Coordinates of C-alpha atoms and ligand atoms in Angstrom, one line a residue:
M1 CA 101.0 79.6 32.9
A2 CA 99.9 76.4 31.2
L3 CA 96.4 76.0 29.8
R4 CA 94.8 73.0 31.4
S5 CA 91.5 71.1 31.4
A6 CA 90.1 71.4 34.9
I7 CA 87.6 68.8 36.0
I8 CA 84.9 71.0 37.4
G9 CA 82.0 68.6 37.8
C10 CA 81.0 64.9 37.9
G11 CA 77.8 63.0 37.5
G12 CA 76.7 59.4 37.5
Y13 CA 73.5 57.5 36.7
L14 CA 72.7 53.8 37.4
P15 CA 69.4 52.3 36.2
P16 CA 67.3 51.5 39.3
T17 CA 67.0 47.8 38.8
I18 CA 69.6 45.9 40.9
I19 CA 70.2 42.2 40.4
T20 CA 72.3 40.2 42.9
N21 CA 74.4 37.3 41.9
D22 CA 71.9 34.8 43.2
E23 CA 69.1 36.5 41.3
L24 CA 71.1 36.5 38.1
A25 CA 71.9 32.8 38.4
A26 CA 68.3 32.0 39.0
R27 CA 66.9 34.3 36.2
F28 CA 69.2 32.9 33.5
N29 CA 69.5 29.4 34.9
L30 CA 73.3 29.7 35.2
D31 CA 75.6 27.0 36.7
T32 CA 77.4 29.5 39.0
S33 CA 77.2 30.8 42.6
D34 CA 77.4 34.0 44.5
E35 CA 80.5 32.6 46.2
W36 CA 82.4 32.0 42.9
I37 CA 81.5 35.4 41.5
R38 CA 82.5 37.3 44.6
E39 CA 85.7 35.4 45.1
R40 CA 86.9 35.6 41.5
S41 CA 85.7 39.2 40.7
G42 CA 84.5 40.9 43.9
I43 CA 81.1 41.5 42.3
R44 CA 78.0 41.2 44.5
Q45 CA 75.4 42.8 42.3
R46 CA 74.9 44.9 39.1
H47 CA 72.4 47.5 37.8
L48 CA 70.5 46.5 34.6
A49 CA 68.9 48.9 32.1
G50 CA 65.1 48.6 31.7
P51 CA 63.5 48.2 28.3
E52 CA 63.0 52.0 28.0
D53 CA 66.7 52.7 28.7
N54 CA 69.5 52.9 26.2
C55 CA 73.0 54.3 26.0
S56 CA 71.8 57.8 25.2
T57 CA 69.2 58.0 28.0
L58 CA 71.6 56.8 30.7
A59 CA 74.3 59.2 29.3
A60 CA 72.0 62.2 29.3
E61 CA 71.0 61.6 32.9
A62 CA 74.7 61.3 34.0
A63 CA 75.5 64.5 31.9
R64 CA 72.7 66.5 33.5
R65 CA 74.0 65.6 36.9
A66 CA 77.6 66.5 35.9
L67 CA 76.5 69.9 34.4
E68 CA 74.6 70.6 37.6
S69 CA 77.5 69.8 39.8
A70 CA 79.8 72.0 37.6
G71 CA 77.2 74.9 37.6
V72 CA 77.4 74.9 33.8
T73 CA 74.4 74.9 31.3
A74 CA 74.2 72.6 28.3
D75 CA 74.6 75.6 25.9
E76 CA 78.0 76.4 27.3
V77 CA 79.4 73.1 26.2
D78 CA 81.5 73.3 23.1
V79 CA 82.2 69.5 22.6
L80 CA 80.6 66.3 23.9
V81 CA 82.7 63.2 23.7
L82 CA 81.0 60.0 24.5
A83 CA 82.8 56.7 25.0
T84 CA 80.7 53.6 24.5
A85 CA 80.8 50.1 23.1
T86 CA 77.0 49.8 23.2
P87 CA 75.8 52.8 21.1
D88 CA 72.0 53.2 20.4
S89 CA 72.7 52.4 16.8
A90 CA 75.6 52.4 14.2
F91 CA 74.8 56.1 13.5
P92 CA 74.1 58.8 14.3
A93 CA 76.6 58.9 17.0
T94 CA 75.1 58.4 20.5
A95 CA 76.8 61.7 21.5
V96 CA 74.5 63.5 19.0
R97 CA 71.4 61.8 20.5
V98 CA 72.6 63.0 23.9
Q99 CA 73.1 66.6 22.6
A100 CA 69.4 66.5 21.5
L101 CA 68.3 65.1 24.9
L102 CA 70.2 67.9 26.7
G103 CA 68.8 70.6 24.3
M104 CA 72.2 71.5 23.0
T105 CA 72.0 73.2 19.6
R106 CA 75.6 74.5 19.3
G107 CA 79.0 72.8 19.5
F108 CA 79.6 69.2 18.3
G109 CA 79.6 65.7 19.6
F110 CA 81.1 62.3 18.6
D111 CA 81.6 58.8 19.9
V112 CA 84.8 57.1 20.9
S113 CA 85.2 53.3 20.6
A114 CA 87.8 51.9 22.9
A115 CA 85.8 49.5 25.0
C116 CA 86.6 49.6 28.7
T117 CA 89.4 52.1 28.1
G118 CA 86.9 54.4 26.3
F119 CA 86.6 57.0 29.1
V120 CA 90.4 57.5 29.2
Y121 CA 90.5 57.9 25.4
A122 CA 87.6 60.4 25.5
L123 CA 89.2 62.4 28.3
S124 CA 92.4 62.5 26.3
L125 CA 90.7 63.8 23.2
A126 CA 88.6 66.4 25.1
D127 CA 91.8 67.5 26.9
A128 CA 93.7 67.9 23.6
M129 CA 90.9 70.0 22.1
I130 CA 90.8 72.3 25.2
R131 CA 94.6 72.7 25.3
S132 CA 94.7 73.5 21.5
G133 CA 92.0 76.1 21.9
Q134 CA 89.4 74.2 19.8
A135 CA 87.0 74.1 22.8
R136 CA 86.7 75.8 26.2
C137 CA 84.2 73.6 27.8
A138 CA 83.8 69.8 27.2
L139 CA 81.4 67.1 28.4
V140 CA 83.1 63.7 28.6
I141 CA 80.8 60.8 29.1
G142 CA 81.1 57.0 29.4
S143 CA 77.8 55.2 29.0
E144 CA 77.1 51.5 28.5
V145 CA 74.2 49.0 28.3
Y146 CA 76.3 45.8 28.2
S147 CA 73.2 43.8 29.1
R148 CA 72.3 44.2 25.4
I149 CA 75.5 42.4 24.2
L150 CA 75.9 39.7 26.8
D151 CA 75.4 36.1 26.0
W152 CA 73.3 35.1 29.0
T153 CA 74.2 31.4 28.5
D154 CA 77.9 32.2 29.0
R155 CA 78.5 32.1 32.7
A156 CA 82.2 33.1 32.3
S157 CA 81.3 36.6 31.0
C158 CA 77.6 37.4 31.7
V159 CA 78.1 37.6 35.4
L160 CA 80.8 40.3 35.2
F161 CA 79.1 43.3 33.6
G162 CA 76.5 45.9 34.4
D163 CA 74.9 49.0 32.9
G164 CA 75.4 52.7 33.8
A165 CA 76.8 56.0 32.8
G166 CA 79.2 58.6 34.2
A167 CA 80.2 62.1 33.1
V168 CA 82.6 64.9 33.8
V169 CA 82.7 68.5 32.8
L170 CA 86.1 70.0 31.7
R171 CA 86.8 73.7 31.4
A172 CA 89.8 75.5 30.1
E173 CA 91.8 77.1 33.0
E174 CA 95.2 78.6 33.5
G175 CA 96.7 77.3 36.6
E176 CA 97.9 74.2 38.5
R177 CA 94.7 72.1 38.5
G178 CA 93.5 70.0 35.6
I179 CA 94.6 67.0 33.5
L180 CA 98.4 66.7 33.7
S181 CA 98.7 64.1 31.0
T182 CA 97.0 61.1 29.4
H183 CA 98.7 58.0 28.0
L184 CA 96.9 55.8 25.4
H185 CA 97.9 52.4 24.0
S186 CA 96.3 49.7 21.8
D187 CA 97.6 46.4 20.4
G188 CA 95.2 44.8 17.8
R189 CA 97.1 41.5 17.9
H190 CA 95.0 40.7 21.0
G191 CA 91.7 41.9 19.5
D192 CA 90.1 38.5 19.8
I193 CA 90.6 37.8 23.5
L194 CA 87.9 40.4 24.4
H195 CA 85.6 41.3 21.5
V196 CA 82.0 41.4 20.2
E197 CA 81.3 38.7 17.7
G198 CA 79.3 40.1 14.9
G199 CA 77.9 43.6 14.6
A200 CA 76.5 46.3 12.3
G201 CA 79.2 46.0 9.6
S202 CA 79.6 42.2 9.6
T203 CA 76.5 40.2 10.6
G204 CA 74.2 43.3 10.7
G205 CA 73.0 42.4 14.2
T206 CA 74.2 43.6 17.5
G207 CA 76.7 40.9 18.2
L208 CA 77.6 39.2 21.5
L209 CA 80.6 39.7 23.9
R210 CA 83.2 37.0 24.0
M211 CA 86.1 37.0 26.5
A212 CA 89.0 34.8 27.3
G213 CA 89.1 36.1 30.9
R214 CA 92.3 34.5 32.1
E215 CA 94.2 35.9 29.1
V216 CA 92.8 39.4 29.6
F217 CA 93.7 39.2 33.3
K218 CA 97.3 38.5 32.5
H219 CA 97.6 41.5 30.2
A220 CA 95.7 43.7 32.7
V221 CA 98.2 43.4 35.5
T222 CA 101.3 44.1 33.5
K223 CA 99.9 46.7 31.1
L224 CA 98.2 48.8 33.7
A225 CA 101.3 48.8 35.8
S226 CA 103.4 50.1 32.9
A227 CA 100.8 52.8 32.0
V228 CA 100.8 54.0 35.6
D229 CA 104.6 54.2 35.6
E230 CA 104.5 56.0 32.3
A231 CA 102.1 58.6 33.6
L232 CA 104.1 59.3 36.8
E233 CA 107.4 59.4 35.0
A234 CA 106.0 61.9 32.3
N235 CA 105.2 64.3 35.1
G236 CA 108.3 63.7 37.3
L237 CA 106.1 62.4 40.0
S238 CA 106.4 59.3 42.2
R239 CA 103.7 56.9 43.5
D240 CA 103.9 58.7 46.9
D241 CA 102.4 61.8 45.2
V242 CA 99.2 60.0 44.3
Q243 CA 96.3 60.7 46.7
L244 CA 93.6 58.6 45.0
L245 CA 93.5 55.8 42.5
V246 CA 90.3 55.7 40.4
P247 CA 90.8 52.5 38.4
H248 CA 88.6 50.8 35.8
Q249 CA 86.3 48.4 37.7
A250 CA 86.7 45.0 36.1
N251 CA 87.9 42.8 39.0
I252 CA 88.8 43.5 42.6
R253 CA 91.9 41.3 42.3
I254 CA 93.2 43.6 39.5
I255 CA 92.3 46.7 41.5
D256 CA 94.0 45.4 44.7
A257 CA 97.1 44.5 42.7
M258 CA 97.3 48.1 41.4
G259 CA 96.7 49.6 44.8
R260 CA 99.6 47.4 46.2
K261 CA 101.9 48.4 43.3
L262 CA 101.3 52.1 44.2
G263 CA 101.6 51.4 47.9
L264 CA 98.2 52.9 48.6
P265 CA 96.1 52.0 51.6
K266 CA 92.6 50.7 50.7
D267 CA 90.9 54.0 51.6
R268 CA 92.8 55.7 48.8
V269 CA 91.6 53.3 46.1
V270 CA 88.1 53.8 44.8
V271 CA 86.1 50.6 44.5
T272 CA 82.6 50.3 43.0
V273 CA 83.0 46.9 41.3
D274 CA 81.2 45.1 44.2
R275 CA 78.0 47.1 43.5
H276 CA 78.2 48.1 39.9
A277 CA 80.1 45.2 38.3
N278 CA 82.1 46.1 35.2
T279 CA 80.3 49.0 33.4
S280 CA 83.1 49.3 30.8
A281 CA 83.6 52.9 29.7
A282 CA 81.2 54.1 32.4
S283 CA 83.2 52.6 35.3
I284 CA 85.8 55.3 35.9
P285 CA 83.5 58.4 35.7
L286 CA 81.0 56.5 38.0
A287 CA 83.7 55.8 40.5
L288 CA 85.1 59.4 40.2
D289 CA 81.6 60.7 40.8
E290 CA 81.1 58.6 43.9
A291 CA 84.5 59.6 45.4
W292 CA 83.7 63.3 44.6
R293 CA 80.3 63.2 46.2
E294 CA 81.7 61.4 49.3
G295 CA 84.3 64.2 49.7
R296 CA 87.2 61.9 49.1
I297 CA 88.8 64.3 46.5
R298 CA 90.1 67.6 48.0
P299 CA 91.5 70.6 46.2
G300 CA 95.1 69.9 45.2
D301 CA 94.8 66.1 45.2
L302 CA 96.6 64.1 42.5
V303 CA 94.2 61.5 41.1
L304 CA 95.3 58.6 38.9
L305 CA 92.9 57.0 36.4
E306 CA 93.8 53.7 34.6
A307 CA 91.9 51.2 32.4
I308 CA 92.3 48.3 30.1
G309 CA 89.8 46.7 27.7
G310 CA 88.9 45.2 24.4
G311 CA 91.3 46.1 21.6
L312 CA 93.4 45.5 23.6
T313 CA 93.3 49.1 24.6
W314 CA 94.8 50.5 27.8
G315 CA 95.8 53.8 29.3
A316 CA 96.2 56.1 32.2
A317 CA 95.5 59.8 33.1
L318 CA 96.8 62.0 35.9
A319 CA 94.7 64.9 37.1
R320 CA 95.2 67.5 39.8
F321 CA 92.0 68.7 41.5
Ligands
UT7_1 O1 87.0 45.3 31.5 C1 87.8 44.7 30.5 C2 88.9 44.0 31.2 N1 88.4 42.7 31.7 C3 89.0 42.2 32.6 O2 90.0 42.7 33.2 C4 88.6 40.8 33.1 C5 89.8 40.0 33.4 N2 89.6 38.6 33.8 C6 89.0 38.3 35.0 O3 88.5 39.2 35.7 C7 89.0 36.9 35.4 O4 89.8 36.1 34.6 C8 87.6 36.2 35.5 C9 86.8 36.8 36.7 C10 86.9 36.5 34.2 C11 87.7 34.7 35.7 O5 88.5 34.4 36.9 P1 89.6 33.3 36.8 O6 90.2 33.1 38.1 O7 90.6 33.8 35.7 O8 88.8 32.0 36.4 P2 89.0 31.1 35.0 O9 88.5 31.9 33.8 O10 90.4 30.6 35.0 O11 88.0 30.0 35.4 C12 88.2 29.1 36.5 C13 87.1 28.0 36.5 C14 86.9 27.4 35.2 O12 86.7 26.0 35.4 P3 87.9 24.9 35.2 O13 88.3 25.1 33.8 O14 88.9 25.3 36.2 O15 87.2 23.6 35.6 C15 85.7 28.0 34.6 O16 85.0 27.1 33.8 O17 85.9 28.6 36.8 C16 84.9 28.3 35.9 N3 83.9 29.4 35.7 C17 82.9 29.5 36.5 N4 82.4 28.8 37.6 C18 81.3 29.3 38.2 C19 84.0 30.4 34.8 N5 82.9 31.2 35.1 C20 82.2 30.7 36.1 C21 81.1 31.1 36.8 N6 80.7 30.4 37.9 N7 80.4 32.3 36.5

């Protein structure tokens, strides 16, 4: 029987401060409106990190919750893979900071940089390490504090993102359940349509997010559709086999388009973008955690994950629960 990475626990953490669209517009004196933001993106509010929060603290809290839900202790974890575009610092890896916060003194951790597709990349790496026998238990985290890299004078981007972290625990199992396959892509020719201008190795500073939203939107619809087809074909499955779609949460219009493509009714597509905004690498594990806690994922369900982000990077994963 095949060795698989079973998803045995989920956790999420959102910083407690919630800012509505109107509050954001007033706070940063933006020429925007709640109506524009909701109509174009589906976002109503976002959580923002406080001064004491950073990527590692949000990640550690999500990880603690995921470990608890899995019934696993931190010292059982062999590898911690953390996806982020907003690490605490250039090095050490934020994953290692999280190890320390969790009290992990064995195993190893590292960061993955693939922007909003980061969680799918991290999941893919952890799954490969489990299937090759390099690890038996993995903690996969997406954690972001985009509020630190947003240009609060750019209304076209700053209204779209939020802070948060999500995590899953994977364990080696022989059986039917687990990650069936992951499918990763990147195309650096489009690197500048969604990028951080400046940073540790160029300007030495943090850098600010720049996005040509309409361009990214066009790529999103076609590239996500092809990644989803690729994942289903690779497993000899059809869209009718999918019980739940857990998409990256960038824009409700993109999420709805993917739901329509798969022929899924709205109750089988997980949506958090209205409350969380786009939390980049954290959005899929946060959405998965919400669906899990609400009892929307039952044993045997086939769950499809997909994401696109800066790079361009994009990908999909199929998991049986
Ligand atoms: O997570 C990584 C992947 N990211 C994404 O998938 C994001 C993809 N892109 C999007 O979600 C959408 O393109 C946006 C939500 C960013 C923008 O929606 P859009 O329908 O593509 O609007 P647009 O960029 O074409 O802008 C339409 C108009 C422009 O004015 P003009 O040129 O038509 O006069 C913008 O200047 O809306 C204006 N605008 C705004 N107006 C009020 C841009 N931002 C705002 C704003 N409030 N915050």
